[in-house]
């Protein structure tokens, strides 16, 4: 049965069943699901809290209920989406005979063998599917000319061919191209050397079905932890389940485990978790985990795109986590330790990642670190480095505010002033470049190459951080919470979704992001938004009986995302934060604990939080009522301001009575899940740029050097080659929703392009790599050619664009930590950082371009110095290597 029809059927059943939960009134109700004081109902599925320590659920993944015989698939060389245009797939309806079926395909030629089938028809279990792929042309081209040309014009050199894989829509296939090299079960083989690659797969195997448990029952001792009790059994049980999973997420070495499927300590994961609740729930484990992510007295950026730092720079969220630990503990030695680490990291970032033109910090979207999941497919790691993202800039801003606060406490006024100034600069840049007046919230990021444009997609975590950190102020806080898109199952990571990309960050909802959005909604005073996010967290926790990493935005199902884990640290931390920081409104400040409760009217009543430890005090807190205004606050029966001083000792009783005020902020932007149009693929032909028509496009925006210069309906545009121009095209649908912009197409007359061969200024490397221009290339490493001087001669003074053609085969495009980087000086003046990300494991004949820098050159000879300095240390610490082919300069 078609899973979308299944989804609709489940929703319809939900509307009928929401009235069958006894006499309980729903505390939340929508067309997708309902929440009652003791249960969650979604269609035919129901989770029931049997006690504060036990939940049962009959949930079954929609993915497990159907397996269509019609599949989409394609082939991948070297673990890349490089057979055909992204989104253009082979389609076949498997019709097995005696349990077997054979499909033959030629690489690069789309196969459509789809048959009409009923919606209820499933592929028989354990169907054996043999796929034969004709790659004889690649084999022939390798023998004749040493390379094979892919559909997009890229040349695959013979020595760079590592393997061919099959990707697809149904298990055991996966659309995770970047990690196919780890899936040996999906690698195709040419055993007889005839150029025909083959694989046998078992389709619709029971072992591929993702399941969830049917009961959670407390198995650990929680007596030493804060005890929560309310009139809402489902809330109490989910809180206790989260406490238990917190204990399960602590490794024997007293560091946090990121998730059941994610071993080890990850900088961003532990940091976001610590900020939410782990700073006060597990302060010593938090400290040890943060210390694990320090090397060379700097914060470690986790392995990632193009070899990690500085393609990704959100390691700096560590600073806010360390500050949260200090505010809870008051440990001055910890603050002094953290200050130097944060300071060193920020100073490196100012050289490696700051854009002097916009004032924003560069680097991949914070936590959204899976390239095509949130970026256009044309963006290489060097392009992603150049993007200037909302969430990443928010954590850079807050890191500087943390340094400012720490420097004041440490009596370092000059340093305090410096970091306050940097923070102010980032704040102004975010508002100037990312805020969208027409939408009432920020855009996702600036992206491009020489000229950046704004992606108008929303980015939920970044928007939440802007509100929580004080970047968004005044009425814009209420505007953002009221206008940000929220889909039926929650606020998706980005909105709208990207077509043709499977769910994970794209078309995905992450519970920890919902927690941050709940905190932001509470700060905005928006009761509807707060309740919406609480529901979006309780539904999956109750039905799935664990704190999952994510789920599909379209269906609300935990199966279907590319990777998922149970007992996810930041998800369980967010669930605990709902109680401590949203409902009770706990806010740790220097020298005190403040209370800013927010209880939606749907959750009115009495609640208590006992055995809560704050430094040397043991607090037993009772609260009643609803709203976000405090009518009375008592400590041991004595009226007080709503705060606990840090020097309070011993056991105390806190009583909070809320004013039962009705919040005026109730608007939210509840929307259907939406996908944009496909992105145009643009090429140059004579004196025009052209592209194929995009399905459902009503018009096209023509972008030149980052500016919209025209809106047309045809699929070509006349240009006048001359001075430098970077053209892009955006497809627009009937509603005005825009696709991603196409890859910048540089158009200029040949005499405006200056190419400088590196081997003319340094001894060429002796490696047997191919595909370079000129007569050779130069090697740079931590020991070789640490300072290269190149002469660039120009006919007139002015601003020029510069990048370097390079190769880096020290790791895959999606992970590891061997991105090479260098400082560029022009006539002895610092001009910026040059970034040379990894382009493929051992793919040293895979040449691409670094990031692009704007430089000022004077008429005549100019000295370009490519220098390895202290701020250029990468996360590997040893291998910092690339091959440099040529410097390319554009007037």
Coordinates of N, CA and C in Angstrom, one line a residue, residues 183-311:
X183 N 29.4 1.0 2.8 CA 28.4 -0.1 2.6 C 28.9 -1.1 1.6
X184 N 29.7 -2.0 2.1 CA 30.3 -3.0 1.2 C 29.2 -3.9 0.6
X185 N 28.1 -4.0 1.3 CA 27.0 -4.8 0.8 C 26.3 -4.1 -0.4
X186 N 26.6 -2.9 -0.7 CA 26.0 -2.2 -1.9 C 27.0 -1.9 -2.9
X187 N 28.2 -2.4 -2.8 CA 29.3 -2.2 -3.8 C 29.1 -3.3 -4.9
X188 N 29.2 -2.8 -6.2 CA 29.0 -3.7 -7.3 C 30.4 -4.2 -7.8
X189 N 30.5 -5.4 -8.3 CA 31.8 -6.0 -8.7 C 31.8 -6.4 -10.2
X190 N 32.9 -6.2 -10.8 CA 33.2 -6.7 -12.2 C 34.2 -7.8 -12.0
X191 N 33.7 -9.0 -11.8 CA 34.6 -10.1 -11.4 C 35.4 -10.7 -12.6
X192 N 34.8 -10.5 -13.8 CA 35.5 -11.0 -15.0 C 36.2 -9.9 -15.9
X193 N 36.1 -8.7 -15.4 CA 36.8 -7.6 -16.1 C 36.2 -7.2 -17.4
X194 N 35.0 -7.5 -17.7 CA 34.4 -7.2 -18.9 C 33.6 -5.8 -18.9
X195 N 33.7 -5.1 -17.8 CA 33.0 -3.8 -17.7 C 31.6 -3.9 -17.3
X196 N 31.1 -5.1 -17.0 CA 29.7 -5.2 -16.5 C 29.8 -5.5 -15.0
X197 N 29.3 -4.6 -14.2 CA 29.3 -4.7 -12.8 C 28.0 -5.3 -12.3
X198 N 28.0 -6.1 -11.3 CA 26.9 -6.9 -10.9 C 26.7 -6.9 -9.4
X199 N 25.5 -7.0 -8.9 CA 25.2 -7.1 -7.5 C 23.9 -7.9 -7.3
X200 N 23.8 -8.7 -6.3 CA 22.6 -9.5 -5.9 C 22.1 -8.9 -4.6
X201 N 20.9 -8.5 -4.5 CA 20.3 -8.0 -3.3 C 19.0 -8.7 -2.9
X202 N 18.8 -8.8 -1.6 CA 17.6 -9.4 -1.1 C 16.7 -8.2 -0.7
X203 N 15.6 -8.1 -1.4 CA 14.6 -7.0 -1.2 C 13.4 -7.4 -0.3
X204 N 13.0 -6.5 0.5 CA 11.9 -6.8 1.4 C 12.2 -7.9 2.4
X205 N 13.4 -7.8 3.0 CA 13.8 -8.7 4.0 C 13.4 -8.3 5.3
X206 N 12.9 -9.2 6.2 CA 12.5 -8.9 7.5 C 13.5 -8.2 8.3
X207 N 14.8 -8.5 8.1 CA 15.9 -8.0 8.9 C 16.0 -6.5 8.7
X208 N 15.5 -6.0 7.6 CA 15.5 -4.5 7.3 C 14.4 -3.7 7.9
X209 N 13.4 -4.4 8.4 CA 12.3 -3.7 9.0 C 12.7 -3.1 10.3
X210 N 12.4 -1.8 10.5 CA 12.7 -1.0 11.7 C 11.5 -1.1 12.6
X211 N 11.8 -1.5 13.9 CA 10.7 -1.7 14.8 C 11.0 -0.9 16.1
X212 N 9.9 -0.8 16.9 CA 10.1 -0.1 18.2 C 9.5 -1.0 19.3
X213 N 9.9 -0.8 20.5 CA 9.4 -1.6 21.6 C 7.9 -1.4 21.9
X214 N 7.3 -2.2 22.6 CA 5.9 -2.0 22.9 C 5.7 -1.6 24.4
X215 N 6.7 -1.6 25.2 CA 6.6 -1.1 26.5 C 7.9 -0.6 27.1
X216 N 7.8 0.5 27.8 CA 8.9 1.0 28.6 C 8.5 0.9 30.1
X217 N 9.4 0.3 30.9 CA 9.2 0.2 32.3 C 10.5 0.6 33.0
X218 N 10.4 1.4 34.0 CA 11.6 1.9 34.7 C 12.5 0.8 35.2
X219 N 13.8 0.8 35.0 CA 14.6 -0.3 35.5 C 15.8 0.3 36.3
X220 N 15.9 1.6 36.4 CA 17.0 2.2 37.1 C 16.5 3.0 38.3
X221 N 17.4 3.2 39.3 CA 17.1 4.0 40.5 C 17.2 5.5 40.2
X222 N 16.1 6.2 40.3 CA 16.1 7.6 40.0 C 16.0 8.4 41.3
X223 N 16.1 7.8 42.5 CA 15.9 8.5 43.7 C 16.8 9.6 44.0
X224 N 18.0 9.6 43.4 CA 18.9 10.7 43.7 C 18.8 11.9 42.7
X225 N 17.7 11.8 41.8 CA 17.5 12.8 40.8 C 16.3 13.6 41.1
X226 N 16.1 14.8 40.5 CA 14.9 15.6 40.8 C 13.7 14.8 40.4
X227 N 12.7 14.8 41.3 CA 11.5 14.0 41.2 C 10.3 15.0 40.7
X228 N 9.7 14.6 39.6 CA 8.6 15.5 39.1 C 7.3 14.8 39.2
X229 N 6.3 15.5 39.6 CA 4.9 15.0 39.7 C 3.9 16.0 39.3
X230 N 2.9 15.6 38.5 CA 1.9 16.6 38.0 C 0.6 15.9 37.9
X231 N -0.4 16.6 37.4 CA -1.7 16.0 37.1 C -1.7 15.3 35.8
X232 N -0.6 15.2 35.1 CA -0.6 14.7 33.7 C 0.4 13.5 33.7
X233 N -0.2 12.3 33.8 CA 0.6 11.1 33.9 C 1.6 10.9 32.7
X234 N 1.1 11.3 31.5 CA 2.0 11.1 30.4 C 3.2 11.9 30.5
X235 N 3.1 13.1 31.0 CA 4.2 14.0 31.2 C 5.2 13.5 32.2
X236 N 4.7 13.0 33.3 CA 5.5 12.4 34.4 C 6.3 11.2 33.9
X237 N 5.6 10.3 33.2 CA 6.2 9.1 32.7 C 7.3 9.4 31.7
X238 N 7.1 10.3 30.8 CA 8.1 10.7 29.8 C 9.3 11.3 30.4
X239 N 9.1 12.2 31.5 CA 10.2 12.8 32.2 C 11.0 11.7 32.9
X240 N 10.4 10.7 33.5 CA 11.1 9.6 34.1 C 11.9 8.7 33.1
X241 N 11.3 8.5 32.0 CA 12.0 7.8 30.9 C 13.2 8.5 30.5
X242 N 13.1 9.8 30.4 CA 14.2 10.7 30.0 C 15.3 10.6 31.0
X243 N 15.0 10.7 32.3 CA 16.0 10.5 33.4 C 16.7 9.2 33.3
X244 N 16.0 8.1 33.1 CA 16.6 6.8 33.0 C 17.6 6.8 31.8
X245 N 17.1 7.3 30.6 CA 18.0 7.3 29.4 C 19.2 8.2 29.6
X246 N 19.1 9.3 30.4 CA 20.2 10.1 30.8 C 21.3 9.2 31.5
X247 N 20.9 8.4 32.4 CA 21.8 7.6 33.1 C 22.4 6.6 32.1
X248 N 21.6 6.1 31.2 CA 22.2 5.1 30.2 C 23.1 5.8 29.2
X249 N 23.1 7.1 29.1 CA 23.9 7.9 28.2 C 25.3 8.3 28.8
X250 N 25.5 7.8 30.0 CA 26.8 8.1 30.7 C 27.7 6.9 30.6
X251 N 28.9 7.1 29.9 CA 29.8 6.0 29.7 C 30.6 5.7 31.0
X252 N 31.2 4.5 31.0 CA 32.0 4.1 32.2 C 33.1 5.1 32.5
X253 N 33.6 5.9 31.5 CA 34.6 6.8 31.8 C 34.1 8.2 32.2
X254 N 32.8 8.2 32.5 CA 32.1 9.4 33.0 C 32.0 10.6 31.9
X255 N 31.9 10.2 30.7 CA 31.6 11.1 29.6 C 30.3 10.8 29.0
X256 N 29.7 11.7 28.3 CA 28.4 11.4 27.6 C 28.6 10.6 26.4
X257 N 27.7 9.7 26.2 CA 27.5 9.0 24.9 C 26.5 9.7 24.1
X258 N 26.7 10.0 22.8 CA 25.8 10.9 22.1 C 24.5 10.2 21.8
X259 N 24.5 8.9 21.6 CA 23.2 8.2 21.4 C 23.5 6.7 21.3
X260 N 22.4 5.9 21.4 CA 22.6 4.4 21.3 C 23.4 4.0 20.1
X261 N 23.2 4.7 19.0 CA 23.9 4.3 17.7 C 25.1 5.3 17.5
X262 N 25.3 6.2 18.4 CA 26.4 7.2 18.2 C 27.4 7.1 19.4
X263 N 28.4 6.3 19.3 CA 29.4 6.2 20.3 C 30.3 7.5 20.4
X264 N 30.9 7.7 21.5 CA 31.8 8.8 21.6 C 31.2 10.1 22.0
X265 N 32.1 11.1 22.2 CA 31.8 12.5 22.6 C 31.9 13.4 21.3
X266 N 30.8 14.0 21.0 CA 30.7 14.9 19.9 C 30.5 16.4 20.4
X267 N 31.3 17.3 19.9 CA 31.3 18.6 20.4 C 30.0 19.3 20.4
X268 N 29.3 19.3 19.3 CA 28.1 20.1 19.2 C 27.0 19.3 20.0
X269 N 26.9 18.0 19.9 CA 25.9 17.2 20.6 C 25.9 17.4 22.1
X270 N 27.1 17.3 22.7 CA 27.2 17.4 24.1 C 26.9 18.9 24.5
X271 N 27.4 19.8 23.7 CA 27.2 21.3 24.0 C 25.7 21.6 24.0
X272 N 25.0 21.3 23.0 CA 23.6 21.6 23.0 C 22.8 20.9 24.1
X273 N 23.3 19.7 24.4 CA 22.6 19.0 25.5 C 22.9 19.6 26.9
X274 N 24.2 20.1 27.1 CA 24.6 20.7 28.3 C 23.8 22.0 28.5
X275 N 23.7 22.8 27.4 CA 22.9 24.0 27.5 C 21.5 23.8 27.9
X276 N 20.9 22.7 27.4 CA 19.5 22.4 27.7 C 19.3 22.0 29.1
X277 N 20.0 21.0 29.6 CA 19.8 20.5 30.9 C 21.0 19.8 31.6
X278 N 21.9 19.3 30.8 CA 23.0 18.5 31.4 C 24.0 19.3 32.3
X279 N 24.0 20.6 32.1 CA 24.9 21.4 33.0 C 24.5 21.3 34.4
X280 N 23.2 21.3 34.6 CA 22.7 21.2 36.0 C 22.3 19.8 36.5
X281 N 22.1 18.9 35.5 CA 21.8 17.5 35.8 C 23.0 16.7 36.1
X282 N 24.0 16.9 35.3 CA 25.3 16.1 35.4 C 26.5 17.1 35.2
X283 N 26.7 18.0 36.1 CA 27.8 19.0 35.9 C 29.2 18.4 35.7
X284 N 29.5 17.4 36.5 CA 30.9 16.8 36.4 C 31.1 16.0 35.1
X285 N 30.0 15.3 34.7 CA 30.1 14.6 33.4 C 30.2 15.6 32.3
X286 N 29.4 16.7 32.5 CA 29.5 17.8 31.4 C 30.9 18.3 31.3
X287 N 31.5 18.6 32.5 CA 32.9 19.1 32.4 C 33.9 18.2 31.7
X288 N 33.8 16.9 32.1 CA 34.7 15.9 31.6 C 34.5 15.7 30.1
X289 N 33.2 15.8 29.7 CA 32.9 15.6 28.3 C 33.4 16.8 27.5
X290 N 33.3 18.0 28.0 CA 33.8 19.2 27.3 C 35.3 19.2 27.3
X291 N 35.9 18.7 28.3 CA 37.4 18.7 28.3 C 37.9 17.7 27.3
X292 N 37.1 16.6 27.0 CA 37.5 15.6 26.0 C 37.6 16.3 24.6
X293 N 36.9 17.4 24.4 CA 36.9 18.0 23.1 C 37.8 19.2 23.1
X294 N 38.9 19.1 23.7 CA 39.9 20.2 23.7 C 41.3 19.6 23.3
X295 N 41.9 20.3 22.4 CA 43.3 19.9 22.0 C 44.1 21.1 21.6
X296 N 45.3 21.2 22.0 CA 46.1 22.3 21.7 C 45.5 23.6 22.3
X297 N 44.8 23.4 23.4 CA 44.2 24.5 24.1 C 43.1 25.2 23.3
X298 N 42.5 24.5 22.4 CA 41.5 25.0 21.5 C 40.3 23.9 21.4
X299 N 39.2 24.4 21.1 CA 38.0 23.5 21.0 C 38.2 22.6 19.7
X300 N 37.8 21.4 19.8 CA 37.9 20.4 18.7 C 36.6 20.5 17.9
X301 N 36.7 20.7 16.5 CA 35.6 20.6 15.6 C 35.5 19.1 15.2
X302 N 34.3 18.6 15.4 CA 34.1 17.1 15.1 C 34.4 16.9 13.6
X303 N 34.8 15.6 13.3 CA 35.0 15.2 11.9 C 33.8 15.6 11.1
X304 N 34.0 16.0 9.9 CA 32.8 16.5 9.1 C 33.2 16.9 7.7
X305 N 32.3 17.6 7.1 CA 32.4 18.0 5.7 C 33.8 18.5 5.3
X306 N 34.4 17.9 4.2 CA 35.6 18.3 3.7 C 36.8 18.2 4.6
X307 N 36.6 17.5 5.7 CA 37.7 17.4 6.7 C 37.6 18.4 7.8
X308 N 36.3 18.7 8.2 CA 36.0 19.5 9.4 C 36.4 20.9 9.3
X309 N 37.1 21.4 10.3 CA 37.4 22.9 10.5 C 38.4 23.3 9.4
X310 N 38.1 24.5 8.8 CA 37.1 25.5 9.1 C 35.9 25.4 8.2
X311 N 35.7 24.3 7.4 CA 34.5 24.2 6.6 C 33.3 24.3 7.6

